[in-house]
Amino acid sequence: MYSFSDKDLNTKAKNKIMIGAVVPRPIALVSTQSDEGVVNVAPFSYFNIVTYKPPMLSIAVQRVNGEVKDTARNILETKEAVVHVVDVENVELANITAARFAAEDSELNHAAFTTVESTVVKPPGLMESKVRFETSLYDSNVIYDGDEPTTDVLFLKIEHYHLDQDIYDVEKGYVDVEALRAVSRLAGNDYAEIGNIFTITRPQ
């Protein structure tokens, strides 16, 4: 087994190890809106559940040369976002939004998503997603590498849920994972669908 000190590896090597080993990673497709009304849409795989009480999600937004990205800036300024689950039917559109566009150029000008008015927040939702969460900013933190700010970590409280009737059993309260067909991020240009599912009973 290879063994490395953190000091033995450069930033690129650390990133490649982390995104190659910490898999699969769920993908959040996040829509936000600037104070000027420009809608931003971007995918993030440094994303997960934090807690269900209160219902909380987290996304980590990497800065570019110390500059805050549009998604983080919009959320920090407006305190709102819509988080969508990426699945096999919308992943191609989601991938388009990963390109770097100017702040005033909405990703919606390039990816043919259909927007829908949100219920409790200003940023619109995306019809092509089977699951979307309208969220408010609960808390945020900045991660530093030495003196350099590198990442904005955002904690988003879910305020409203939208679930496609084809993937949600409203009587039982269950999401049909196989019907959702969520995709996950691997390393490089690779993604993965839900594969073999097996059950292990938790101990009492």
CSV table of N, CA, C and O in Angstrom, one decimal, residues 80 82 116-125 132-135 159-162:
chain,number,residue,atom,x,y,z
A,80,GLU,N,-30.8,32.6,-1.0
A,80,GLU,CA,-31.8,31.6,-1.6
A,80,GLU,C,-31.1,30.8,-2.7
A,80,GLU,O,-30.2,31.3,-3.4
A,82,VAL,N,-32.2,27.0,-5.4
A,82,VAL,CA,-33.0,25.8,-5.7
A,82,VAL,C,-32.0,24.7,-6.0
A,82,VAL,O,-31.2,24.9,-6.9
A,116,VAL,N,-39.4,27.0,-14.1
A,116,VAL,CA,-40.7,27.1,-13.5
A,116,VAL,C,-40.6,28.0,-12.2
A,116,VAL,O,-39.6,28.0,-11.5
A,117,GLU,N,-41.6,28.8,-12.0
A,117,GLU,CA,-41.6,29.7,-10.9
A,117,GLU,C,-41.6,28.9,-9.6
A,117,GLU,O,-42.3,27.9,-9.4
A,118,SER,N,-40.7,29.3,-8.6
A,118,SER,CA,-40.6,28.7,-7.3
A,118,SER,C,-41.8,29.1,-6.4
A,118,SER,O,-42.4,30.1,-6.7
A,119,THR,N,-41.9,28.4,-5.4
A,119,THR,CA,-43.1,28.6,-4.4
A,119,THR,C,-42.7,29.6,-3.4
A,119,THR,O,-43.5,30.5,-3.1
A,120,VAL,N,-41.5,29.5,-2.8
A,120,VAL,CA,-41.1,30.4,-1.7
A,120,VAL,C,-39.8,31.2,-1.9
A,120,VAL,O,-39.5,32.0,-1.0
A,121,VAL,N,-39.1,30.9,-3.0
A,121,VAL,CA,-37.8,31.6,-3.2
A,121,VAL,C,-37.9,32.3,-4.6
A,121,VAL,O,-38.7,31.9,-5.4
A,122,LYS,N,-37.0,33.2,-4.9
A,122,LYS,CA,-37.0,33.9,-6.2
A,122,LYS,C,-36.4,33.1,-7.3
A,122,LYS,O,-36.9,33.1,-8.4
A,123,PRO,N,-35.2,32.4,-7.1
A,123,PRO,CA,-34.7,31.6,-8.2
A,123,PRO,C,-35.6,30.6,-8.7
A,123,PRO,O,-36.4,30.0,-8.0
A,124,PRO,N,-35.7,30.5,-10.1
A,124,PRO,CA,-36.6,29.5,-10.6
A,124,PRO,C,-36.1,28.1,-10.5
A,124,PRO,O,-34.9,27.8,-10.3
A,125,GLY,N,-37.1,27.1,-10.6
A,125,GLY,CA,-36.7,25.7,-10.6
A,125,GLY,C,-36.6,25.3,-12.1
A,125,GLY,O,-36.9,26.0,-13.0
A,132,ARG,N,-36.6,18.7,-6.7
A,132,ARG,CA,-35.9,20.0,-6.5
A,132,ARG,C,-36.3,20.5,-5.1
A,132,ARG,O,-37.5,20.2,-4.7
A,133,PHE,N,-35.4,21.1,-4.5
A,133,PHE,CA,-35.6,21.6,-3.1
A,133,PHE,C,-35.4,23.2,-3.2
A,133,PHE,O,-34.3,23.6,-3.6
A,134,GLU,N,-36.4,23.9,-2.7
A,134,GLU,CA,-36.2,25.3,-2.6
A,134,GLU,C,-35.6,25.5,-1.2
A,134,GLU,O,-36.0,25.0,-0.2
A,135,THR,N,-34.5,26.3,-1.2
A,135,THR,CA,-33.7,26.4,0.1
A,135,THR,C,-33.4,27.9,0.4
A,135,THR,O,-33.4,28.7,-0.4
A,159,GLU,N,-36.8,24.6,2.4
A,159,GLU,CA,-38.0,25.2,2.7
A,159,GLU,C,-39.2,24.7,2.0
A,159,GLU,O,-40.3,24.8,2.5
A,160,HIS,N,-39.0,24.1,0.9
A,160,HIS,CA,-40.1,23.5,0.1
A,160,HIS,C,-39.6,22.4,-0.8
A,160,HIS,O,-38.5,22.5,-1.4
A,161,TYR,N,-40.4,21.3,-1.0
A,161,TYR,CA,-40.0,20.2,-1.7
A,161,TYR,C,-40.9,20.0,-3.0
A,161,TYR,O,-42.1,20.2,-2.9
A,162,HIS,N,-40.3,19.6,-4.1
A,162,HIS,CA,-41.0,19.3,-5.3
A,162,HIS,C,-40.5,17.9,-5.8
A,162,HIS,O,-39.3,17.7,-6.0
